[in-house]
Coordinates of C-alpha atoms in Angstrom, one line a residue:
Chain A
X26 CA 0.0 -0.1 0.0
X27 CA 1.4 3.4 -0.8
X28 CA 1.0 6.3 1.4
X29 CA -0.4 9.5 0.0
X30 CA 2.0 12.4 -0.2
X31 CA 2.2 14.1 3.3
X32 CA 0.9 17.6 2.0
X33 CA 0.2 18.7 5.4
X34 CA 4.0 18.8 6.2
X35 CA 4.6 21.1 3.2
X36 CA 1.9 23.2 4.2
X37 CA 3.2 23.7 7.7
X38 CA 6.8 24.3 6.7
X39 CA 6.3 26.2 3.3
X40 CA 5.6 29.9 4.8
X41 CA 8.4 29.9 7.0
X42 CA 10.8 28.2 4.9
X43 CA 10.2 30.4 1.9
X44 CA 10.3 33.8 3.8
X45 CA 13.3 32.8 5.6
X46 CA 15.0 31.7 2.4
X47 CA 14.0 34.6 0.3
X48 CA 14.7 37.2 2.8
X49 CA 17.4 36.0 4.8
X50 CA 19.3 32.9 3.5
X51 CA 19.5 34.0 -0.2
X52 CA 20.5 37.6 0.5
X53 CA 23.3 36.4 2.7
X54 CA 24.6 34.1 0.0
X55 CA 24.1 36.8 -2.7
X56 CA 26.0 39.4 -0.6
X57 CA 28.9 36.9 -0.1
X58 CA 28.8 36.5 -4.0
X59 CA 28.5 40.4 -4.6
X60 CA 31.7 40.9 -2.7
X61 CA 33.5 39.4 -5.8
X62 CA 32.3 41.9 -8.0
X63 CA 33.1 45.6 -8.7
X64 CA 30.6 48.4 -9.5
X65 CA 31.4 50.3 -12.6
X66 CA 30.7 54.1 -13.3
X67 CA 27.6 53.3 -15.0
X68 CA 26.4 51.3 -12.0
X69 CA 26.8 47.8 -13.6
X70 CA 28.8 44.9 -11.8
X71 CA 31.7 42.8 -13.2
X72 CA 33.5 40.2 -11.8
X73 CA 36.5 41.3 -10.1
X74 CA 37.8 38.4 -7.9
X75 CA 39.6 39.2 -4.8
X76 CA 40.3 43.0 -5.7
X77 CA 37.7 44.2 -3.1
X78 CA 39.3 42.3 -0.4
X79 CA 42.8 43.2 -1.6
X80 CA 41.8 46.8 -1.3
X81 CA 40.2 46.5 2.1
X82 CA 43.1 44.6 3.6
X83 CA 46.0 46.3 2.0
X84 CA 45.3 49.4 0.0
X85 CA 45.9 52.2 2.4
X86 CA 42.8 54.1 1.1
X87 CA 40.5 51.4 2.4
X88 CA 42.5 49.4 4.8
X89 CA 43.5 52.1 7.4
X90 CA 39.8 52.7 8.0
X91 CA 38.9 48.7 8.0
X92 CA 41.7 47.9 10.4
X93 CA 41.0 50.8 12.7
X94 CA 37.5 49.6 12.8
X95 CA 38.5 46.1 13.4
X96 CA 40.7 47.4 16.2
X97 CA 38.0 49.6 17.8
X98 CA 35.6 46.8 17.5
X99 CA 38.0 44.4 19.3
X100 CA 38.3 47.0 22.1
X101 CA 34.4 47.5 22.2
X102 CA 34.2 43.8 22.7
X103 CA 37.1 43.5 25.3
X104 CA 35.4 46.1 27.5
X105 CA 32.3 44.1 27.4
X106 CA 34.0 41.0 28.3
X107 CA 36.1 42.6 31.2
X108 CA 33.3 44.8 32.6
X109 CA 29.7 43.7 31.5
X110 CA 30.1 39.8 31.9
X111 CA 32.0 40.1 35.1
X112 CA 29.5 42.7 36.4
X113 CA 26.6 40.4 35.4
X114 CA 28.2 37.6 37.3
X115 CA 28.4 39.5 40.4
X116 CA 25.0 40.9 40.2
X117 CA 23.6 37.2 39.6
X118 CA 25.5 35.7 42.3
X119 CA 24.2 38.3 44.7
X120 CA 20.7 37.9 43.5
X121 CA 20.8 34.3 43.6
X122 CA 21.9 34.1 47.4
X123 CA 19.3 33.0 49.5
X124 CA 16.9 35.4 51.5
X125 CA 18.0 38.6 49.7
X126 CA 15.3 41.1 50.0
X127 CA 13.8 42.8 47.0
X128 CA 15.6 40.3 44.6
X129 CA 12.8 40.5 42.1
X130 CA 12.7 44.1 42.2
X131 CA 16.5 44.5 41.6
X132 CA 16.2 41.9 38.8
X133 CA 13.3 43.8 37.2
X134 CA 15.0 47.3 37.3
X135 CA 18.4 46.1 36.3
X136 CA 17.1 44.4 33.1
X137 CA 14.9 47.3 32.1
X138 CA 17.5 49.5 29.9
X139 CA 18.2 46.3 27.9
X140 CA 14.6 46.8 26.4
X141 CA 15.1 50.2 25.3
X142 CA 16.3 51.4 21.8
X143 CA 19.9 52.1 21.8
X144 CA 18.9 55.3 20.1
X145 CA 17.3 56.5 23.3
X146 CA 20.0 55.3 25.5
X147 CA 22.5 57.0 23.5
X148 CA 20.7 60.3 23.6
X149 CA 20.0 60.1 27.3
X150 CA 23.5 59.3 28.1
X151 CA 24.8 62.2 25.7
X152 CA 22.6 64.5 27.4
X153 CA 23.7 63.6 31.0
X154 CA 27.6 63.7 29.8
X155 CA 27.0 67.0 28.0
X156 CA 29.0 69.8 29.6
X157 CA 26.0 72.0 28.3
X158 CA 23.5 70.5 30.9
X159 CA 26.0 70.0 33.7
X160 CA 24.3 66.9 35.3
X161 CA 27.3 64.8 35.6
X162 CA 29.5 67.7 36.5
X163 CA 27.1 68.5 39.2
X164 CA 26.9 65.0 40.5
X165 CA 30.8 64.7 40.4
X166 CA 31.0 68.0 42.5
X167 CA 28.9 66.5 45.2
X168 CA 31.6 64.1 45.8
X169 CA 34.2 66.6 45.1
X170 CA 35.6 65.1 42.1
X171 CA 34.5 67.6 39.6
X172 CA 38.1 68.0 38.4
X173 CA 37.6 64.8 37.0
X174 CA 34.9 65.9 34.4
X175 CA 35.8 65.8 30.9
X176 CA 33.9 66.0 27.5
X177 CA 34.2 62.3 27.4
X178 CA 32.2 61.8 24.2
X179 CA 34.2 64.4 22.4
X180 CA 37.6 63.3 22.9
X181 CA 39.5 60.5 20.8
X182 CA 41.0 59.0 23.7
X183 CA 37.8 58.7 25.8
X184 CA 35.0 58.4 23.2
X185 CA 35.1 54.6 22.5
X186 CA 35.4 53.7 26.0
X187 CA 32.5 56.0 26.9
X188 CA 30.5 54.6 24.2
X189 CA 31.4 51.1 25.4
X190 CA 30.5 51.8 29.2
X191 CA 27.0 52.9 27.7
X192 CA 26.6 49.8 26.0
X193 CA 27.7 47.8 29.1
X194 CA 25.2 49.8 31.2
X195 CA 22.3 49.2 28.9
X196 CA 23.2 45.2 28.4
X197 CA 24.3 44.0 31.6
X198 CA 21.0 42.5 32.4
X199 CA 21.3 39.9 29.6
X200 CA 24.4 37.9 31.2
X201 CA 22.7 38.7 34.6
X202 CA 19.6 36.8 33.7
X203 CA 21.3 34.2 32.0
X204 CA 23.8 33.3 34.8
X205 CA 21.2 33.8 37.5
X206 CA 19.0 31.0 35.7
X207 CA 21.8 28.8 35.5
X208 CA 22.8 29.6 39.1
X209 CA 19.3 28.9 40.7
X210 CA 19.1 25.7 38.5
X211 CA 22.1 24.0 40.6
X212 CA 20.5 21.3 42.7
X213 CA 20.5 22.5 46.4
X214 CA 21.9 19.2 47.6
X215 CA 25.3 20.0 46.3
X216 CA 25.5 23.3 48.0
X217 CA 24.3 21.8 51.2
X218 CA 26.7 18.9 51.1
X219 CA 29.6 21.5 50.6
X220 CA 28.3 23.7 53.6
X221 CA 28.3 20.5 55.7
X222 CA 31.7 19.7 54.7
X223 CA 32.7 23.4 56.2
X224 CA 33.4 25.0 52.8
X225 CA 33.1 28.8 52.9
X226 CA 30.5 30.6 50.8
X227 CA 33.4 32.1 48.8
X228 CA 35.0 28.8 48.2
X229 CA 31.7 27.1 47.1
X230 CA 31.1 30.1 44.7
X231 CA 34.4 29.6 42.8
X232 CA 35.0 25.9 43.1
X233 CA 31.5 24.6 42.8
X234 CA 29.0 27.2 41.4
X235 CA 31.2 28.8 38.9
X236 CA 32.5 25.5 37.1
X237 CA 28.9 24.4 37.1
X238 CA 27.7 27.3 35.1
X239 CA 30.7 27.3 32.7
X240 CA 28.3 26.5 29.7
X241 CA 26.4 29.5 30.5
X242 CA 29.5 31.6 30.7
X243 CA 30.6 30.2 27.3
X244 CA 27.1 31.3 26.0
X245 CA 27.1 34.7 27.3
X246 CA 30.6 35.1 25.7
X247 CA 29.5 34.0 22.3
X248 CA 26.4 36.2 22.4
X249 CA 28.4 39.2 23.3
X250 CA 30.7 38.4 20.5
X251 CA 28.0 38.3 17.8
X252 CA 26.3 41.1 19.4
X253 CA 29.6 43.4 19.6
X254 CA 30.8 42.7 15.9
X255 CA 27.6 43.4 14.6
X256 CA 26.9 46.6 16.5
X257 CA 26.0 49.7 14.8
X258 CA 22.9 51.7 16.4
X259 CA 24.5 53.0 19.3
X260 CA 27.7 54.6 17.7
X261 CA 25.7 55.9 14.6
X262 CA 22.9 57.5 17.0
X263 CA 25.6 59.2 19.2
X264 CA 28.4 59.9 16.6
X265 CA 26.7 59.7 13.2
X266 CA 28.0 57.6 10.4
X267 CA 31.4 59.3 10.5
X268 CA 32.1 57.7 13.9
X269 CA 34.0 60.8 15.1
X270 CA 35.9 62.4 16.4
X271 CA 38.3 61.4 13.9
X272 CA 37.1 57.9 13.4
X273 CA 38.1 56.9 16.9
X274 CA 34.6 55.1 17.6
X275 CA 34.4 53.5 14.1
X276 CA 33.6 50.0 14.5
X277 CA 32.8 47.2 11.6
X278 CA 29.1 48.2 11.6
X279 CA 29.6 51.9 11.0
X280 CA 32.4 51.1 8.4
X281 CA 30.0 48.7 6.6
X282 CA 27.3 51.7 6.4
X283 CA 29.8 54.0 5.0
X284 CA 31.3 51.6 2.4
X285 CA 27.8 50.8 1.2
X286 CA 26.1 54.1 1.4
X287 CA 29.1 56.5 1.0
X288 CA 29.7 59.6 3.0
X289 CA 30.7 63.1 2.2
X290 CA 32.9 63.0 -0.9
X291 CA 33.0 59.3 -1.3
X292 CA 30.6 57.5 -3.3
X293 CA 29.1 54.2 -1.5
X294 CA 29.4 51.0 -3.4
X295 CA 27.3 48.1 -3.0
X296 CA 29.9 45.6 -3.8
X297 CA 32.3 47.1 -1.5
X298 CA 29.8 47.2 1.0
X299 CA 29.3 43.6 0.4
X300 CA 32.9 42.8 0.7
X301 CA 32.8 44.4 4.1
X302 CA 29.9 42.3 5.1
X303 CA 31.5 39.2 4.0
X304 CA 34.5 40.0 6.2
X305 CA 32.0 40.7 9.2
X306 CA 30.4 37.2 8.4
X307 CA 33.9 35.5 8.5
X308 CA 34.6 37.0 11.5
X309 CA 31.3 36.2 13.3
X310 CA 31.8 32.8 11.9
X311 CA 35.2 32.2 13.2
X312 CA 33.8 33.3 16.7
X313 CA 30.9 31.1 16.3
X314 CA 33.1 28.4 15.1
X315 CA 35.8 28.6 18.1
X316 CA 32.9 28.5 20.4
X317 CA 31.3 25.4 19.1
X318 CA 34.6 23.3 18.4
X319 CA 36.5 24.2 21.3
X320 CA 34.6 25.8 24.2
X321 CA 31.2 24.1 24.1
X322 CA 32.4 20.5 23.3
X323 CA 34.9 20.8 26.1
X324 CA 32.5 22.3 28.6
X325 CA 29.8 19.7 28.2
X326 CA 32.5 16.9 28.8
X327 CA 33.5 18.7 32.0
X328 CA 29.9 19.5 33.4
X329 CA 27.7 16.6 32.6
Chain B
X12 CA 28.0 31.8 67.0
X13 CA 27.2 35.6 67.5
X14 CA 30.3 36.3 65.4
X15 CA 29.0 34.0 62.7
X16 CA 25.5 35.9 62.8
X17 CA 27.4 39.3 62.8
X18 CA 29.2 38.3 59.4
X19 CA 26.1 37.1 58.1
X20 CA 24.3 40.2 58.8
X21 CA 27.2 42.2 57.3
X22 CA 27.1 40.3 54.1
X23 CA 23.5 40.7 53.7
X24 CA 23.9 44.5 54.2
X25 CA 26.7 44.4 51.8
X26 CA 24.8 42.6 49.1
X27 CA 22.0 45.3 49.5
X28 CA 24.2 48.3 49.1
X29 CA 25.7 46.7 45.9
X30 CA 22.1 45.8 44.3
X31 CA 20.6 48.9 45.4
X32 CA 23.4 51.0 44.4
X33 CA 23.6 49.4 40.8
X34 CA 19.7 49.6 40.6
X35 CA 19.9 53.3 41.1
X36 CA 22.5 53.6 38.5
X37 CA 20.4 51.6 36.1
X38 CA 17.2 53.5 36.9
X39 CA 18.7 57.1 37.2
X40 CA 19.2 58.1 33.4
X41 CA 15.8 57.1 32.7
X42 CA 14.2 58.7 35.6
X43 CA 16.3 62.1 35.0
X44 CA 14.8 62.2 31.3
X45 CA 11.1 61.6 32.5
X46 CA 11.2 64.1 35.3
X47 CA 12.7 66.6 33.3
X48 CA 10.4 66.2 30.4
X49 CA 7.6 67.6 32.7
X50 CA 9.5 70.8 33.5
X51 CA 9.8 74.3 32.1
X52 CA 12.9 75.3 30.1
X53 CA 14.6 77.1 32.8
X54 CA 14.0 74.4 35.2
X55 CA 15.4 71.9 33.4
X56 CA 18.7 73.9 33.4
X57 CA 18.6 75.5 36.8
X58 CA 18.0 72.4 38.5
X59 CA 18.1 69.1 36.6
X60 CA 17.8 66.7 39.6
X61 CA 14.6 68.3 41.1
X62 CA 11.3 66.8 40.7
X63 CA 8.8 69.3 38.8
X64 CA 6.7 71.5 41.1
X65 CA 3.6 73.6 40.4
X66 CA 5.6 76.2 39.4
X67 CA 8.2 74.5 37.0
X68 CA 5.6 71.9 35.6
X69 CA 5.1 72.1 31.9
X70 CA 4.0 70.3 29.0
X71 CA 5.2 72.3 26.2
X72 CA 7.8 69.6 25.2
X73 CA 5.0 67.2 24.5
X74 CA 2.9 69.5 22.7
X75 CA 5.8 70.4 20.3
X76 CA 6.4 66.8 19.7
X77 CA 2.7 65.8 19.2
X78 CA 1.9 69.0 17.1
X79 CA 5.0 69.8 15.0
X80 CA 6.1 66.4 14.3
X81 CA 4.5 63.2 12.7
X82 CA 5.1 61.5 16.0
X83 CA 1.8 59.9 16.2
X84 CA 2.2 58.7 12.4
X85 CA 5.5 57.2 13.4
X86 CA 3.9 55.4 16.3
X87 CA 1.3 54.0 14.2
X88 CA 4.0 52.5 11.8
X89 CA 5.8 50.9 14.5
X90 CA 2.6 49.4 15.9
X91 CA 1.8 48.2 12.3
X92 CA 5.2 46.7 11.6
X93 CA 5.8 45.2 15.0
X94 CA 2.4 43.6 15.5
X95 CA 2.0 42.1 12.0
X96 CA 5.5 41.0 12.1
X97 CA 4.9 39.2 15.4
X98 CA 1.7 37.4 14.4
X99 CA 3.4 36.0 11.3
X100 CA 6.5 34.9 13.2
X101 CA 4.4 33.1 15.9
X102 CA 2.0 31.5 13.2
X103 CA 4.6 30.6 10.7
X104 CA 7.0 29.7 13.3
X105 CA 4.8 27.5 15.3
X106 CA 3.7 25.7 12.3
X107 CA 7.3 25.0 11.0
X108 CA 8.2 24.2 14.5
X109 CA 5.6 21.7 14.8
X110 CA 6.4 20.2 11.3
X111 CA 10.1 19.8 12.5
X112 CA 9.4 18.4 15.9
X113 CA 6.3 16.1 15.0
X114 CA 6.9 14.5 11.7
X115 CA 10.0 12.7 10.6
X116 CA 10.8 13.2 7.1
X117 CA 13.9 13.1 4.7
X118 CA 15.9 16.3 5.3
X119 CA 14.2 17.3 8.5
X120 CA 17.4 17.7 10.4
X121 CA 19.1 19.5 7.6
X122 CA 16.3 21.7 7.4
X123 CA 16.2 22.2 11.3
X124 CA 20.0 23.2 10.8
X125 CA 19.1 25.4 8.2
X126 CA 17.0 27.5 10.4
X127 CA 19.3 27.3 13.3
X128 CA 21.8 29.1 11.3
X129 CA 20.0 32.1 11.4
X130 CA 20.1 32.5 15.3
X131 CA 23.8 33.0 15.1
X132 CA 24.1 34.8 11.9
X133 CA 22.6 38.3 11.9
X134 CA 20.5 39.2 9.0
X135 CA 21.9 42.4 8.9
X136 CA 25.0 41.0 7.0
X137 CA 22.7 40.5 4.1
X138 CA 21.6 44.2 3.8
X139 CA 23.3 44.9 0.4
X140 CA 21.2 42.1 -1.3
X141 CA 18.1 42.7 0.9
X142 CA 18.2 46.2 -0.5
X143 CA 18.5 45.2 -4.1
X144 CA 15.8 42.7 -3.6
X145 CA 13.4 45.4 -2.4
X146 CA 14.3 47.6 -5.0
X147 CA 13.5 44.9 -7.7
X148 CA 10.1 44.2 -6.1
X149 CA 9.6 47.9 -5.5
X150 CA 9.0 47.7 -1.7
X151 CA 11.4 50.3 -0.8
X152 CA 9.9 52.7 1.6
X153 CA 6.8 50.4 2.3
X154 CA 6.1 48.8 5.9
X155 CA 5.8 45.6 4.1
X156 CA 9.6 45.5 3.1
X157 CA 10.4 45.9 7.0
X158 CA 7.7 43.2 7.7
X159 CA 9.3 40.8 5.5
X160 CA 12.9 41.2 6.9
X161 CA 11.6 41.1 10.4
X162 CA 9.7 38.1 10.0
X163 CA 12.8 36.4 8.4
X164 CA 14.6 37.6 11.3
X165 CA 12.4 36.4 14.0
X166 CA 11.6 32.8 12.6
X167 CA 14.8 31.0 13.5
X168 CA 14.7 31.8 17.2
X169 CA 11.0 31.4 17.5
X170 CA 11.1 27.9 15.6
X171 CA 14.1 26.8 18.0
X172 CA 12.3 27.7 21.2
X173 CA 8.7 26.5 20.0
X174 CA 9.8 23.1 18.7
X175 CA 11.7 22.4 22.2
X176 CA 8.5 23.2 23.7
X177 CA 6.3 21.0 21.3
X178 CA 8.7 18.0 22.0
X179 CA 7.3 18.0 25.6
X180 CA 3.7 17.6 24.7
X181 CA 2.6 14.2 25.7
X182 CA 2.5 11.8 22.8
X183 CA -1.0 10.1 24.0
X184 CA -2.7 13.4 23.3
X185 CA -1.7 13.4 19.6
X186 CA -2.3 9.7 19.3
X187 CA -5.7 10.1 20.8
X188 CA -6.8 12.9 18.6
X189 CA -5.4 10.8 15.5
X190 CA -7.4 7.7 16.7
X191 CA -10.5 9.6 16.6
X192 CA -9.9 10.7 13.0
X193 CA -8.9 14.3 13.6
X194 CA -7.1 15.6 10.8
X195 CA -3.5 17.2 11.1
X196 CA -4.5 20.7 10.5
X197 CA -7.2 20.4 13.3
X198 CA -4.8 18.9 15.7
X199 CA -2.3 21.8 15.1
X200 CA -4.8 24.5 15.5
X201 CA -7.1 23.3 18.2
X202 CA -5.0 20.9 20.3
X203 CA -1.5 22.0 19.9
X204 CA -1.7 25.9 19.5
X205 CA -3.6 26.3 22.9
X206 CA -1.2 24.1 24.8
X207 CA 1.7 26.3 23.9
X208 CA 0.4 29.5 24.9
X209 CA 3.0 30.1 27.5
X210 CA 6.1 29.5 25.2
X211 CA 4.2 31.7 22.6
X212 CA 4.2 34.5 25.2
X213 CA 7.7 34.3 25.7
X214 CA 8.8 34.2 22.0
X215 CA 6.4 37.3 21.7
X216 CA 8.1 39.4 24.1
X217 CA 11.7 38.5 22.8
X218 CA 10.7 39.0 19.2
X219 CA 8.8 42.2 19.7
X220 CA 11.8 44.2 21.5
X221 CA 14.4 44.0 18.9
X222 CA 11.7 44.9 15.9
X223 CA 10.3 48.0 17.9
X224 CA 13.9 48.9 18.5
X225 CA 15.5 48.5 15.3
X226 CA 17.3 51.4 13.6
X227 CA 19.2 49.8 10.8
X228 CA 16.5 48.4 8.7
X229 CA 14.0 51.4 8.8
X230 CA 17.0 53.5 8.1
X231 CA 17.9 51.6 5.0
X232 CA 14.5 50.3 3.8
X233 CA 12.0 52.8 4.8
X234 CA 13.5 56.2 5.6
X235 CA 10.6 57.9 3.8
X236 CA 8.5 60.4 5.5
X237 CA 5.4 58.3 5.7
X238 CA 7.1 55.2 6.6
X239 CA 9.2 56.1 9.3
X240 CA 9.2 54.2 12.7
X241 CA 9.4 55.8 16.2
X242 CA 13.1 54.7 16.6
X243 CA 14.2 56.4 13.2
X244 CA 11.7 59.3 13.9
X245 CA 12.9 60.1 17.3
X246 CA 16.6 59.9 15.9
X247 CA 15.7 62.5 13.3
X248 CA 13.6 64.6 15.5
X249 CA 16.2 65.0 18.1
X250 CA 18.7 65.7 15.3
X251 CA 16.3 68.8 14.2
X252 CA 15.5 70.0 17.5
X253 CA 18.5 69.5 19.3
X254 CA 18.4 73.0 21.0
X255 CA 14.6 72.5 21.9
X256 CA 15.3 70.7 25.2
X257 CA 11.9 70.2 26.2
X258 CA 10.8 68.7 22.9
X259 CA 13.8 66.5 22.9
X260 CA 13.1 65.3 26.6
X261 CA 9.5 64.7 25.7
X262 CA 10.1 62.7 22.5
X263 CA 12.6 60.6 24.5
X264 CA 9.8 60.0 27.2
X265 CA 7.4 59.1 24.6
X266 CA 9.6 56.7 23.0
X267 CA 10.3 55.2 26.2
X268 CA 6.6 54.8 27.4
X269 CA 5.5 52.1 25.5
X270 CA 8.6 49.8 26.5
X271 CA 8.1 50.7 30.1
X272 CA 4.1 49.7 29.7
X273 CA 4.8 46.5 28.1
X274 CA 7.5 45.7 30.7
X275 CA 5.2 46.3 33.4
X276 CA 2.6 44.0 31.7
X277 CA 4.9 41.1 30.7
X278 CA 7.8 41.4 33.0
X279 CA 7.0 38.1 35.0
X280 CA 6.4 36.3 31.7
X281 CA 9.7 37.7 30.6
X282 CA 12.0 36.6 33.4
X283 CA 10.3 33.1 33.6
X284 CA 10.9 32.8 29.9
X285 CA 14.6 33.6 30.4
X286 CA 15.2 31.5 33.3
X287 CA 13.0 28.5 31.9
X288 CA 14.8 29.0 28.5
X289 CA 18.3 28.9 29.9
X290 CA 17.6 26.0 32.3
X291 CA 15.8 23.7 29.9

């Protein structure tokens, strides 16, 4: 007996598959393809092989900006790794302790900025840090530190770190929540047993709880990585497409935008934009690959 | 013993200090904006940290934003885009998740992997071709373009979370329905969909936030005056009125409010969703 063709499976899958294929998967592949072409003066596109990549990586006209953006993006990521994730771990550890009053309220409040648009966050902090309004100067003077006040967003040396700090402020709720969830999932018996053995809370935290949540720490790392190397909105809304002062806050996302759309006297080029997107894709793929092949595989062997 | 008690008391106190301190840091900027948006121009500058009093209270910023900009139009656009995308993501996502988790067929694993790929690789990297595609479909500067892109962007995560959830639905339930001769579509819409409502709510909140807040695609696909979303509109409004502080603060407040309202509404669901999702 021959079964009839399972049309229902096709009907269930078709809408999601088609939309995802046409508006996500195909454009991505097509973008990778376009990176090998060049745009002529009349707007047509011709095969160029690796020429775009050669300019991006070696021709000073392009490569200076590209490597600068790459370097800044790495700094942006490092600040998140060194500040955001440890801070998230600290907050989650405190929240997950037994009998902490108002824990739910703190959790809710600290997670709130995550939900706001980066555009809003950028402007709020811009206003606060602006010497025009003087809020931060005023607050610093309350603790007699007003001599420390500087136009943090306007100086080449401090702008990128200030923007990274804003981003950390906004997104610390995500690692906090993920780590908190992992911490409260640890069975009570393990912790109880360690207490009975006489281990201190500090030791229990570092030798029992942290090793058990390593998979979650790995996950927050890769989420931070993908998010940071794909960032754009904050820099664009605070500093514009030119990522000033003097490109000191330029990251791959803003560089991609300028390569694609152009700025000032330089004309944008879709094929050059595609080449930048391809390099961003490779960076992200590399990060995800490292995560899956080394970290996650190893961690699962350790923890379960 | 008493020393032990004292150190515990100290520990609890220190915990409260750190958590409360960080909470103030998290809420302060938002509160500052909202407070000052209700003040007159002079009071904003004279004493930014003070609450509005009967003398300094003023709604002039809100009047300016609501009358002299297309704020309500942008707000409507954002609502249309977000809600339509959300409904389509949840419907198509649930259907696909059901197909992938329930039926075993050739290529189902590859298909699941194909969708999973989209979780890690941001759709933004395909922008060059998405714009090209939208131009050729003459969808540039339409809300449809945004909706299509957001649906494609939201589907992978929705499918992953929902299919994990569907696998936990007891087999007996489905078998019983099949024995009674109920068709596959009826099983999905009348038995399965009501069952996965909690998971749907979680996916909804997670999907909604990035769509509502996105700047990139509105900027590239629909920057026209009639199709701007709130995020893009606020960005440009602030650029134009940068010296009118009342209007700037009021527009920021108006842009924050819907998220605040939604958060109050969904915060329990949201936190439960994160904790449940991470624990599995």
